[in-house]
Coordinates of C-alpha atoms in Angstrom, one line a residue:
X1 CA -0.3 -0.1 0.2
X2 CA 2.8 2.6 0.7
X3 CA 5.0 2.0 -1.9
X4 CA 1.6 2.2 -4.3
X5 CA 0.8 5.0 -3.1
X6 CA 4.1 6.4 -3.6
X7 CA 3.5 5.4 -7.3
X8 CA 0.3 7.6 -7.4
X9 CA 1.7 10.0 -6.0
X10 CA 4.2 10.3 -8.6
X11 CA 2.4 9.8 -11.3
X12 CA 0.0 12.5 -11.0
X13 CA 2.7 15.0 -10.9
X14 CA 4.1 13.5 -14.1
X15 CA 1.7 15.6 -17.4
X16 CA 0.0 12.6 -18.8
X17 CA 0.5 13.9 -22.4
X18 CA 3.3 12.6 -21.7
X19 CA 2.5 9.4 -21.4
X20 CA 0.3 9.3 -24.8
X21 CA 4.1 10.7 -25.9
X22 CA 5.8 7.1 -25.4
X23 CA 3.3 5.0 -26.4
X24 CA 4.6 3.4 -28.9
X25 CA 7.0 2.7 -26.7
X26 CA 5.5 1.4 -23.5
X27 CA 3.3 -1.3 -25.9
X28 CA 6.2 -3.0 -27.1
X29 CA 7.4 -3.5 -23.7
X30 CA 4.6 -4.4 -22.4
X31 CA 4.7 -7.2 -24.9
X32 CA 8.8 -7.1 -24.2
X33 CA 7.4 -7.9 -20.6
X34 CA 4.8 -10.4 -21.5
X35 CA 7.3 -12.9 -23.4
X36 CA 9.1 -12.1 -20.5
X37 CA 6.7 -13.9 -18.8
X38 CA 6.2 -17.2 -20.5
X39 CA 9.9 -17.9 -21.3
X40 CA 10.7 -17.6 -17.1
X41 CA 7.9 -16.8 -15.4
X42 CA 7.6 -17.6 -11.9
X43 CA 5.2 -21.0 -11.8
X44 CA 2.7 -21.2 -8.9
X45 CA -1.5 -23.1 -9.0
X46 CA -0.1 -24.4 -13.0
X47 CA -0.4 -20.8 -13.6
X48 CA 3.2 -19.3 -15.0
X49 CA 2.2 -15.2 -14.4
X50 CA 5.1 -13.8 -11.5
X51 CA 8.2 -12.6 -12.3
X52 CA 10.9 -12.3 -9.3
X53 CA 12.6 -8.2 -9.0
X54 CA 14.3 -6.5 -6.6
X55 CA 12.8 -9.6 -4.7
X56 CA 9.3 -8.9 -5.2
X57 CA 7.0 -11.6 -6.8
X58 CA 5.0 -9.3 -9.3
X59 CA 2.5 -10.0 -12.4
X60 CA 3.1 -7.9 -14.5
X61 CA -0.6 -8.4 -16.9
X62 CA -1.9 -6.2 -13.8
X63 CA 0.5 -3.8 -15.2
X64 CA -0.4 -4.3 -18.8
X65 CA -4.0 -3.1 -18.2
X66 CA -2.8 0.3 -17.1
X67 CA -0.7 0.5 -19.9
X68 CA -2.9 -1.2 -22.0
X69 CA -5.4 1.8 -21.6
X70 CA -2.6 4.0 -22.5
X71 CA -1.6 2.7 -25.7
X72 CA -6.2 2.2 -26.9
X73 CA -6.7 5.4 -25.7
X74 CA -3.9 6.6 -27.6
X75 CA -4.8 5.0 -30.8
X76 CA -8.5 6.4 -30.4
X77 CA -7.9 9.8 -29.9
X78 CA -4.9 9.9 -33.0
X79 CA -7.6 8.9 -35.2
X80 CA -11.1 10.7 -33.7
X81 CA -12.3 11.9 -36.4
X82 CA -12.6 8.7 -38.4
X83 CA -13.5 6.8 -35.1
X84 CA -16.5 5.5 -37.5
X85 CA -14.5 3.3 -39.9
X86 CA -15.2 0.1 -38.8
X87 CA -10.1 0.3 -39.7
X88 CA -10.5 2.2 -37.4
X89 CA -11.6 -0.3 -34.7
X90 CA -10.1 -3.4 -36.4
X91 CA -6.5 -1.4 -35.5
X92 CA -6.9 -1.3 -32.8
X93 CA -8.3 -5.1 -31.9
X94 CA -4.8 -6.3 -33.5
X95 CA -3.0 -3.7 -31.5
X96 CA -4.4 -5.5 -28.8
X97 CA -4.5 -9.1 -30.1
X98 CA -0.5 -10.1 -29.2
X99 CA -0.9 -8.0 -25.4
X100 CA -4.6 -10.6 -24.8
X101 CA -3.1 -13.4 -26.5
X102 CA 0.3 -13.1 -24.4
X103 CA -1.5 -13.5 -21.3
X104 CA -4.3 -16.1 -21.6
X105 CA -1.5 -18.8 -22.5
X106 CA 0.2 -18.1 -18.8
X107 CA -3.1 -18.9 -17.9
X108 CA -5.4 -16.0 -16.9
X109 CA -8.5 -16.2 -18.8
X110 CA -9.6 -13.3 -16.7
X111 CA -7.0 -10.6 -16.4
X112 CA -7.3 -11.1 -21.1
X113 CA -10.6 -10.4 -20.5
X114 CA -10.0 -7.5 -18.5
X115 CA -8.6 -6.2 -22.2
X116 CA -11.6 -6.9 -23.8
X117 CA -13.3 -4.5 -21.5
X118 CA -10.8 -1.3 -21.8
X119 CA -10.8 -1.7 -24.9
X120 CA -15.1 -2.1 -25.5
X121 CA -15.4 0.8 -22.6
X122 CA -12.4 3.0 -24.3
X123 CA -14.0 2.7 -27.6
X124 CA -17.4 3.4 -27.0
X125 CA -16.4 6.6 -25.5
X126 CA -14.5 7.7 -28.5
X127 CA -18.0 7.1 -30.9
X128 CA -17.6 3.9 -31.9
X129 CA -20.8 3.3 -33.7
X130 CA -23.3 0.6 -30.5
X131 CA -24.2 -1.4 -34.1
X132 CA -19.8 -2.1 -34.6
X133 CA -19.9 -3.1 -31.1
X134 CA -23.1 -5.5 -31.5
X135 CA -21.3 -6.9 -34.1
X136 CA -18.4 -7.5 -32.6
X137 CA -19.7 -9.3 -29.2
X138 CA -22.0 -10.8 -32.4
X139 CA -19.3 -12.5 -33.8
X140 CA -17.1 -13.0 -30.5
X141 CA -20.3 -15.7 -29.5
X142 CA -20.0 -17.1 -33.4
X143 CA -16.6 -17.8 -31.6
X144 CA -17.1 -19.6 -29.0
X145 CA -17.0 -23.3 -30.4
X146 CA -13.4 -22.4 -31.4
X147 CA -13.0 -20.6 -27.9
X148 CA -14.3 -24.2 -26.1
X149 CA -12.3 -26.2 -28.5
X150 CA -9.2 -23.7 -26.8
X151 CA -10.0 -23.6 -23.3
X152 CA -8.5 -25.8 -21.0
X153 CA -9.7 -28.0 -18.8
X154 CA -10.0 -27.2 -15.7
X155 CA -11.7 -24.0 -17.4
X156 CA -14.1 -26.3 -19.4
X157 CA -15.3 -27.4 -16.2
X158 CA -15.5 -23.4 -14.3
X159 CA -18.0 -22.6 -17.5
X160 CA -20.0 -26.4 -17.3
X161 CA -19.9 -25.8 -12.7
X162 CA -21.6 -21.9 -13.5
X163 CA -24.2 -23.5 -15.5
X164 CA -25.0 -26.2 -13.2
X165 CA -22.7 -26.3 -9.9
X166 CA -25.2 -29.3 -8.1
X167 CA -24.7 -31.8 -10.9
X168 CA -20.8 -32.1 -8.7
X169 CA -21.5 -30.3 -5.5
X170 CA -18.4 -32.3 -4.6
X171 CA -16.1 -31.9 -7.5
X172 CA -16.1 -28.4 -9.6
X173 CA -19.7 -27.1 -8.0
X174 CA -17.9 -26.7 -4.8
X175 CA -16.4 -23.3 -4.6
X176 CA -19.8 -21.7 -5.7
X177 CA -21.4 -23.7 -3.4
X178 CA -19.9 -22.4 -1.1
X179 CA -19.8 -19.3 -1.9
X180 CA -22.8 -19.2 -1.8
X181 CA -23.7 -20.3 1.1
X182 CA -21.3 -18.0 2.8
X183 CA -23.2 -15.1 1.2
X184 CA -26.5 -16.2 2.8
X185 CA -25.0 -16.6 5.9
X186 CA -24.1 -13.0 6.7
X187 CA -27.8 -12.4 5.8
X188 CA -28.1 -8.5 6.3
X189 CA -25.8 -7.4 9.0
X190 CA -23.4 -10.5 9.2
X191 CA -22.1 -12.1 11.7
X192 CA -19.4 -9.4 12.1
X193 CA -15.8 -8.6 11.4
X194 CA -13.3 -11.9 11.5
X195 CA -16.0 -13.6 12.5
X196 CA -17.4 -15.8 9.7
X197 CA -17.1 -19.6 9.5
X198 CA -16.7 -20.3 5.7
X199 CA -12.8 -18.8 5.1
X200 CA -11.2 -19.7 8.5
X201 CA -12.8 -23.2 8.7
X202 CA -11.3 -23.6 5.1
X203 CA -14.3 -24.2 3.3
X204 CA -14.4 -21.3 1.1
X205 CA -11.7 -21.8 -1.5
X206 CA -9.0 -18.7 -2.4
X207 CA -11.1 -17.3 0.5
X208 CA -8.6 -14.0 0.6
X209 CA -8.6 -13.2 -3.8
X210 CA -11.0 -14.7 -5.9
X211 CA -14.1 -15.0 -3.7
X212 CA -12.9 -12.1 -1.4
X213 CA -16.4 -10.8 -1.4
X214 CA -18.8 -13.9 -0.2
X215 CA -16.1 -14.3 3.3
X216 CA -16.5 -9.4 3.4
X217 CA -20.8 -10.6 2.4
X218 CA -20.4 -12.8 5.7
X219 CA -18.6 -10.8 8.5
X220 CA -19.8 -8.1 7.2
X221 CA -23.8 -9.3 5.7
X222 CA -25.7 -7.4 3.1
X223 CA -25.8 -4.4 4.4
X224 CA -21.9 -4.4 4.6
X225 CA -21.9 -5.5 1.1
X226 CA -24.2 -2.5 0.1
X227 CA -21.7 -0.3 1.6
X228 CA -18.9 -1.3 -0.4
X229 CA -21.0 -1.1 -4.1
X230 CA -21.9 2.0 -3.0
X231 CA -17.6 3.4 -2.0
X232 CA -17.6 1.9 -5.2
X233 CA -19.9 4.0 -6.8
X234 CA -18.4 7.2 -5.7
X235 CA -14.8 6.4 -7.4
X236 CA -16.6 5.3 -10.7
X237 CA -18.5 8.5 -10.8
X238 CA -15.7 10.4 -9.7
X239 CA -13.6 8.9 -13.0
X240 CA -16.2 9.0 -15.2
X241 CA -16.7 13.6 -14.9
X242 CA -13.3 13.3 -14.9
X243 CA -13.4 12.0 -17.9
X244 CA -15.7 14.2 -18.3
X245 CA -14.0 17.0 -17.9
X246 CA -9.6 16.1 -19.1
X247 CA -8.7 18.8 -21.7
X248 CA -8.5 16.2 -24.7
X249 CA -9.4 13.6 -26.1
X250 CA -6.7 11.0 -25.5
X251 CA -7.0 12.3 -21.5
X252 CA -10.8 11.5 -21.2
X253 CA -10.6 8.0 -23.5
X254 CA -7.3 7.4 -20.9
X255 CA -9.4 7.6 -18.4
X256 CA -12.6 6.2 -19.9
X257 CA -10.5 3.1 -19.2
X258 CA -9.1 3.3 -16.5
X259 CA -13.5 3.1 -15.2
X260 CA -13.7 0.1 -17.7
X261 CA -11.1 -1.9 -16.0
X262 CA -12.0 -0.8 -12.1
X263 CA -16.2 -1.1 -13.0
X264 CA -15.3 -4.3 -15.4
X265 CA -13.3 -6.0 -12.2
X266 CA -16.3 -5.4 -9.4
X267 CA -18.6 -6.6 -11.0
X268 CA -17.0 -10.2 -12.5
X269 CA -15.4 -11.0 -9.1
X270 CA -19.0 -9.9 -7.7
X271 CA -21.2 -12.0 -9.8
X272 CA -19.0 -14.8 -9.6
X273 CA -19.2 -14.8 -6.1
X274 CA -23.0 -14.8 -6.1
X275 CA -23.1 -17.6 -9.6
X276 CA -24.1 -15.2 -11.6
X277 CA -20.9 -15.1 -13.7
X278 CA -18.3 -18.3 -14.3
X279 CA -14.7 -18.6 -11.7
X280 CA -12.4 -16.1 -13.6
X281 CA -9.9 -15.2 -10.9
X282 CA -10.3 -11.2 -11.6
X283 CA -9.3 -9.8 -8.0
X284 CA -11.8 -7.7 -6.5
X285 CA -10.1 -3.6 -6.5
X286 CA -8.4 -2.4 -3.5
X287 CA -10.0 -6.3 -1.3
X288 CA -8.7 -8.9 -2.4
X289 CA -4.5 -10.0 -1.5
X290 CA -1.7 -9.4 -4.0
X291 CA 0.7 -6.6 -4.2
X292 CA 0.3 -6.7 -7.9
X293 CA -3.5 -6.3 -8.7
X294 CA -2.6 -3.3 -5.6
X295 CA -0.1 -1.4 -7.7
X296 CA -1.4 -2.0 -11.2
X297 CA -4.5 0.4 -9.3
X298 CA -2.8 2.7 -7.7
X299 CA -1.1 2.9 -10.9
X300 CA -4.5 3.6 -13.1
X301 CA -5.1 5.9 -10.1
X302 CA -2.5 8.2 -10.9
X303 CA -2.6 8.1 -13.9
X304 CA -6.3 9.4 -13.5
X305 CA -5.1 12.3 -11.1
X306 CA -2.8 13.3 -13.3
X307 CA -6.2 13.8 -15.5
X308 CA -8.1 16.1 -13.1
X309 CA -5.2 18.1 -11.9
X310 CA -4.5 19.3 -15.8
X311 CA -8.2 19.1 -16.7
X312 CA -9.4 21.8 -19.0
X313 CA -9.8 25.1 -16.8
X314 CA -8.4 23.1 -13.9

């Protein structure tokens, strides 16, 4: 947290326009770092996602999300007079594809989906037509059989368990069912902070990251969850305000990308805990344990603050 606050302050002092100028180099840096992870990264729980830097284990894909926000924002800002052209959208997809593919290969399906959410958020705010974005979604749905064939066995099992967790309650459906039990047992006001049973007794899997919301809902109940959502809403609305008051299109799109990234992670993580989304391993901002996640969010908020400090008329 201390490192994150320092990083956020340092980035906020930097004029964000420099990030736009350096976007091509940042793009190459992103691809290079992701390639290094695949070549020599640390493997934990079957995923090769971490590298050791200065004695610290870092998940590069977390930082890659923020860097790709800058890259895509620069792409659309430079072509804002032609954003309605299918070629502009296709070009952005081509720019995004290598980074998303390298992350997927780690394998990390959840983070690669965050890249896609960032793409749609920035494209929408840049002025892409709704029918174009809908057409892209339709293409993705149509390609599902191909995507299914590329998924690993455990990823397919997660999708099947999402559709019917009771089919294998002691196996693939265990995580979802235990999460639902934790959320439901919190009732209105919760059992009290750290007084829950699902996580301490080991029933709730990955309780400090993937299913951290379920543990929070058990401890603090429905009211605690609503309070958390209210805090998230304040953050997202403030970020949207920054986007609309930015001094240039690049600043608007960078801020929009941050909103898309945070909003998507919140919706998917909470949806996963209450069985509205498949289990994908996306962290809940500020709540899930993970230094890389916290640092990347602080980095994103630093960029957002840089845009806010240099707003038009500010």
